[in-house]
Amino acid sequence: MNAELLIMFTLGCDRAYLYAHPERELTPDETQRYGEALARRATGVPAQYITGHQEFWGLDLVVSPAVLIPRPETEHVVEAVLELISSAGSKQSQEQDQKPRTGVSAPHGSRIVDVGTGSGAIALALAKELPTAEIHATDISAAALEVARANAARHELTSRIKFHKTDLLSGFPPASFDNVVSNPPYVGDSEEESVQLEVRKFEPRHAVFAGPTGVEVIERLIPQAREALRPGGWLVFEISGTIAERVRCLLSAWDEVEIRNDLQGIARVAIARKINP
Ligand SMILES: C[S@@+](CC[C@H](N)C(=O)[O-])C[C@H]1O[C@@H](n2cnc3c(N)ncnc32)[C@H](O)[C@@H]1O
């Protein structure tokens, strides 16, 4: 799989071309570039940092070592948000005109913030799916925000997403959002040995590790999200099985709390609603 990705990168072609031209031979220059890419991969550099690309939610995203490589399991976070918004949207339309609608229509004026946007993966996916929503995205890393902005420009979503360099939700007035969404850092320093060497060595530490126990960023995010949400709003964020029970405790003051599993049966998405201010 990696060899295939790296050969497509070297030739600047897609998989269809690769399979349609098995007779294609590498030129000496291509052979040298392919060899260099393989050598970097052999030292553990993730293929995505070599090619500079990763697909997420059907979007081709540019990635650099300044950002976490978006993971397929984070698509469950996007799915959960779309589901909540879709049901709120159809309730609103039924109330307004008594006619149920299909598809994902964000309630009018819906405001969403993606906290710790990294490459912009979640914010871009939501902007693509929710053409009427106002999307904000924050990150503490200026370098990550540069990558996210580049991705928004590549997908002509610049005018749809406002990027903010800030610590979690600092600087937003209370009751600003209908949805706070995040894939925060959630790995504990004590779990370091169980994290793949590639991740530890090459992905940004502040994107993966939260502190000694893994819940340090989430512990700060939850009260800030409560402040930033309008009554009735939803907090949706990615977690791991290791911290699921601690997250449930941290959400004890919230309503409609749900922990969803990913396709491997591992707790992956925490959902909670702020009913009372
Ligand atoms: C796990 S990565 C997620 C990136 C992207 N949302 C994704 O799903 O691929 C966490 C991101 O949170 C950012 N981050 C870490 N601490 C933060 C903080 N206190 N405030 C804002 N962003 C933070 C990191 O820079 C990183 O981009």
Coordinates of C-alpha atoms and ligand atoms in Angstrom, one line a residue:
M1 CA 0.0 0.0 0.0
N2 CA 2.8 2.4 1.0
A3 CA 4.9 1.4 -2.1
E4 CA 1.8 2.1 -4.3
L5 CA 1.2 5.5 -2.7
L6 CA 4.8 6.4 -3.1
I7 CA 5.0 5.3 -6.8
M8 CA 1.8 7.3 -7.5
F9 CA 3.5 10.3 -5.8
T10 CA 6.7 9.8 -7.8
L11 CA 4.8 9.6 -11.1
G12 CA 2.2 12.2 -10.2
C13 CA -0.5 9.8 -11.3
D14 CA -3.6 8.2 -9.8
R15 CA -4.3 4.5 -9.0
A16 CA -6.3 4.0 -12.2
Y17 CA -3.3 5.1 -14.3
L18 CA -1.0 2.8 -12.4
Y19 CA -3.1 -0.3 -13.0
A20 CA -3.9 0.7 -16.6
H21 CA -0.1 0.9 -17.4
P22 CA 1.7 -2.1 -16.0
E23 CA 4.2 -1.8 -18.8
R24 CA 5.3 1.7 -17.7
E25 CA 9.0 1.8 -16.8
L26 CA 10.6 4.4 -14.5
T27 CA 13.0 6.9 -16.0
P28 CA 16.3 7.2 -14.2
D29 CA 15.1 10.4 -12.6
E30 CA 11.9 8.8 -11.4
T31 CA 13.9 5.8 -10.1
Q32 CA 16.0 8.1 -8.1
R33 CA 13.0 10.0 -6.7
Y34 CA 11.2 6.8 -5.9
G35 CA 14.3 5.5 -4.1
E36 CA 14.5 8.6 -2.0
A37 CA 10.8 8.4 -1.0
L38 CA 11.2 4.7 -0.1
A39 CA 14.3 5.5 1.9
R40 CA 12.5 8.2 3.9
R41 CA 9.6 5.8 4.5
A42 CA 12.1 3.2 5.7
T43 CA 13.2 5.6 8.5
G44 CA 9.6 5.7 9.7
V45 CA 8.4 9.0 8.1
P46 CA 4.6 8.5 7.5
A47 CA 3.8 8.1 3.8
Q48 CA 1.4 11.1 4.1
Y49 CA 4.2 13.4 5.2
I50 CA 6.2 12.3 2.1
T51 CA 3.4 12.7 -0.4
G52 CA 2.0 15.7 1.5
H53 CA -1.6 14.4 1.1
Q54 CA -4.3 12.6 3.0
E55 CA -7.9 12.0 2.1
F56 CA -10.6 12.8 4.6
W57 CA -14.4 12.8 4.0
G58 CA -13.7 12.5 0.3
L59 CA -11.5 15.7 0.4
D60 CA -7.9 15.6 -0.7
L61 CA -6.1 17.5 2.1
V62 CA -2.5 18.7 2.1
V63 CA -0.6 17.7 5.3
S64 CA 2.8 18.6 6.7
P65 CA 4.6 17.6 9.9
A66 CA 2.9 20.7 11.5
V67 CA -0.4 18.8 11.6
L68 CA -1.8 15.5 12.7
I69 CA -2.5 13.2 9.7
P70 CA -6.4 13.0 9.7
R71 CA -7.6 9.6 10.7
P72 CA -10.6 7.7 9.2
E73 CA -12.1 7.3 12.7
T74 CA -12.5 11.0 13.0
E75 CA -15.1 10.8 10.3
H76 CA -17.4 9.4 13.0
V77 CA -17.3 12.8 14.6
V78 CA -18.4 14.4 11.4
E79 CA -21.2 11.8 11.0
A80 CA -22.5 12.5 14.5
V81 CA -22.6 16.3 14.0
L82 CA -24.4 15.9 10.7
E83 CA -26.9 13.6 12.3
L84 CA -27.7 16.0 15.1
I85 CA -27.9 18.9 12.8
S86 CA -30.1 17.0 10.3
S87 CA -32.5 16.1 13.0
A88 CA -32.6 19.7 14.4
G89 CA -33.0 21.0 10.8
S90 CA -35.9 18.7 10.0
K91 CA -37.6 19.6 13.4
Q92 CA -37.3 23.3 12.5
S93 CA -38.6 22.8 9.0
Q94 CA -41.6 20.8 10.3
E95 CA -42.3 23.5 12.8
Q96 CA -42.1 26.2 10.2
D97 CA -44.0 24.7 7.3
Q98 CA -45.1 21.3 8.5
K99 CA -43.4 19.7 5.6
P100 CA -40.6 17.3 6.3
R101 CA -37.4 17.8 4.2
T102 CA -34.7 15.3 3.3
G103 CA -30.9 15.8 3.4
V104 CA -28.7 17.8 5.8
S105 CA -30.0 21.3 6.2
A106 CA -28.5 23.2 9.1
P107 CA -31.1 25.2 11.0
H108 CA -31.0 28.8 9.8
G109 CA -28.0 30.7 11.3
S110 CA -26.4 27.6 12.7
R111 CA -22.9 28.3 14.1
I112 CA -20.4 25.6 14.6
V113 CA -16.8 25.7 15.9
D114 CA -14.1 23.0 15.3
V115 CA -11.6 23.2 18.2
G116 CA -8.1 22.2 17.4
T117 CA -8.7 22.1 13.7
G118 CA -5.2 20.9 12.6
S119 CA -5.3 20.3 8.8
G120 CA -8.9 21.7 8.9
A121 CA -10.3 18.2 8.3
I122 CA -13.5 18.4 10.4
A123 CA -14.2 22.1 9.6
L124 CA -13.8 21.5 5.9
A125 CA -16.0 18.4 5.9
L126 CA -18.7 20.3 7.8
A127 CA -18.4 23.3 5.5
K128 CA -18.8 21.1 2.5
E129 CA -21.9 19.3 3.9
L130 CA -23.6 22.3 5.5
P131 CA -23.7 25.1 3.0
T132 CA -25.8 27.4 5.2
A133 CA -23.8 27.0 8.5
E134 CA -21.3 29.5 9.8
I135 CA -18.2 27.6 10.6
H136 CA -15.3 28.7 12.8
A137 CA -12.1 26.7 13.5
T138 CA -9.5 27.3 16.2
D139 CA -6.0 26.0 16.8
I140 CA -3.2 27.0 19.2
S141 CA -0.6 26.3 16.4
A142 CA 0.0 29.0 13.8
A143 CA 1.7 26.5 11.6
A144 CA -1.3 24.2 11.7
L145 CA -3.7 27.1 10.9
E146 CA -1.5 27.8 7.8
V147 CA -2.1 24.3 6.6
A148 CA -5.8 24.5 7.4
R149 CA -6.2 27.8 5.5
A150 CA -4.3 26.3 2.5
N151 CA -6.8 23.4 2.5
A152 CA -9.8 25.7 2.7
A153 CA -8.4 27.6 -0.3
R154 CA -7.8 24.4 -2.3
H155 CA -11.4 23.4 -1.8
E156 CA -12.8 27.0 -2.3
L157 CA -14.1 27.1 1.2
T158 CA -12.1 30.1 2.4
S159 CA -15.2 32.3 2.7
R160 CA -17.1 29.6 4.6
I161 CA -14.6 29.1 7.5
K162 CA -13.2 31.7 9.9
F163 CA -9.9 30.6 11.4
H164 CA -8.8 31.7 14.9
K165 CA -5.4 31.3 16.6
T166 CA -6.5 30.8 20.2
D167 CA -6.3 28.4 23.2
L168 CA -9.4 26.2 22.8
L169 CA -12.4 28.6 22.9
S170 CA -10.7 31.6 24.4
G171 CA -12.1 34.9 23.1
F172 CA -15.5 33.8 22.0
P173 CA -18.5 35.4 23.8
P174 CA -20.8 33.2 25.8
A175 CA -23.6 31.4 24.0
S176 CA -22.0 31.8 20.6
F177 CA -22.4 28.4 19.1
D178 CA -25.0 25.7 18.3
N179 CA -22.3 23.0 18.0
V180 CA -18.8 22.7 19.5
V181 CA -16.9 19.9 17.7
S182 CA -13.4 18.7 18.4
N183 CA -10.8 16.0 18.0
P184 CA -8.6 17.2 20.9
P185 CA -5.3 15.7 22.0
Y186 CA -6.3 12.8 24.3
V187 CA -3.4 10.5 24.7
G188 CA -1.7 10.4 28.2
D189 CA 2.0 10.6 28.7
S190 CA 1.7 7.3 30.6
E191 CA 0.4 5.6 27.3
E192 CA 3.4 6.8 25.3
E193 CA 4.9 3.3 24.9
S194 CA 1.7 2.0 23.4
V195 CA 1.6 4.7 20.7
Q196 CA 3.1 3.7 17.4
L197 CA 6.7 4.9 17.1
E198 CA 5.9 6.7 13.8
V199 CA 3.3 8.8 15.6
R200 CA 5.6 9.6 18.6
K201 CA 8.5 10.4 16.3
F202 CA 6.9 12.4 13.5
E203 CA 3.4 13.7 14.4
P204 CA 3.2 17.0 16.5
R205 CA 3.4 16.1 20.2
H206 CA 0.9 18.8 21.2
A207 CA -1.6 17.3 18.7
V208 CA -1.5 13.8 20.2
F209 CA -0.5 14.1 23.9
A210 CA -2.7 16.0 26.4
G211 CA -0.6 15.6 29.6
P212 CA 0.0 13.0 32.2
T213 CA -3.4 11.3 32.1
G214 CA -4.8 12.1 28.6
V215 CA -7.9 14.1 29.8
E216 CA -6.1 17.4 30.5
V217 CA -7.3 19.2 27.3
I218 CA -10.8 17.7 27.5
E219 CA -11.1 18.8 31.2
R220 CA -10.6 22.4 30.0
L221 CA -12.6 22.0 26.8
I222 CA -15.8 20.8 28.5
P223 CA -16.5 23.9 30.7
Q224 CA -15.4 26.2 27.9
A225 CA -17.8 24.5 25.5
R226 CA -20.6 24.8 28.1
E227 CA -20.0 28.5 28.2
A228 CA -19.7 28.9 24.5
L229 CA -22.8 26.9 23.6
R230 CA -26.3 28.3 23.3
P231 CA -29.0 26.4 25.4
G232 CA -29.9 23.3 23.4
G233 CA -26.5 23.2 21.7
W234 CA -24.3 20.0 21.4
L235 CA -20.8 19.2 22.2
V236 CA -19.3 16.4 20.1
F237 CA -15.7 15.2 20.4
E238 CA -13.4 12.4 19.7
I239 CA -12.1 10.2 22.6
S240 CA -10.4 6.8 23.1
G241 CA -11.6 3.7 25.0
T242 CA -8.9 4.4 27.6
I243 CA -10.6 7.7 28.7
A244 CA -14.3 6.9 28.0
E245 CA -15.3 6.4 31.6
R246 CA -13.5 9.5 32.8
V247 CA -15.1 11.6 30.0
R248 CA -18.5 10.3 31.1
C249 CA -17.9 11.5 34.6
L250 CA -16.7 14.9 33.3
L251 CA -20.0 15.2 31.4
S252 CA -22.2 14.3 34.4
A253 CA -23.8 17.8 34.5
W254 CA -24.8 17.6 30.8
D255 CA -27.9 16.1 29.2
E256 CA -28.4 13.4 26.6
V257 CA -24.8 12.1 27.1
E258 CA -23.9 9.3 24.7
I259 CA -20.6 7.5 23.9
R260 CA -20.5 6.0 20.4
N261 CA -18.1 3.2 19.3
D262 CA -16.1 3.2 16.1
L263 CA -16.2 0.3 13.6
Q264 CA -13.7 -1.7 15.7
G265 CA -16.1 -1.4 18.7
I266 CA -13.8 1.1 20.5
A267 CA -15.4 4.1 22.3
R268 CA -14.7 7.0 19.9
V269 CA -17.2 9.8 20.0
A270 CA -18.6 11.6 23.1
I271 CA -21.9 13.6 22.6
A272 CA -23.6 15.8 25.1
R273 CA -26.2 18.5 25.1
K274 CA -26.5 21.7 27.1
I275 CA -30.1 22.0 28.0
N276 CA -30.0 24.5 30.9
P277 CA -27.8 27.5 30.7
Ligands
LIG1 C1 -5.7 15.4 17.5 S1 -5.2 16.9 16.6 C2 -6.7 17.0 15.6 C3 -6.5 17.7 14.3 C4 -7.7 17.7 13.4 N1 -8.9 18.3 14.0 C5 -8.0 16.3 13.0 O1 -9.0 15.7 13.4 O2 -7.3 15.7 12.2 C6 -5.4 18.1 17.8 C7 -5.2 19.6 17.4 O3 -5.5 20.4 18.5 C8 -4.6 21.5 18.6 N2 -4.5 21.9 20.0 C9 -3.8 21.3 21.0 N3 -4.0 22.0 22.1 C10 -4.8 23.1 21.8 C11 -5.4 24.2 22.5 N4 -5.1 24.3 23.8 N5 -6.1 25.1 21.9 C12 -6.4 24.9 20.5 N6 -5.9 23.9 19.8 C13 -5.1 23.0 20.4 C14 -3.3 20.9 18.0 O4 -2.4 21.9 17.5 C15 -3.9 19.9 16.9 O5 -3.9 20.6 15.7

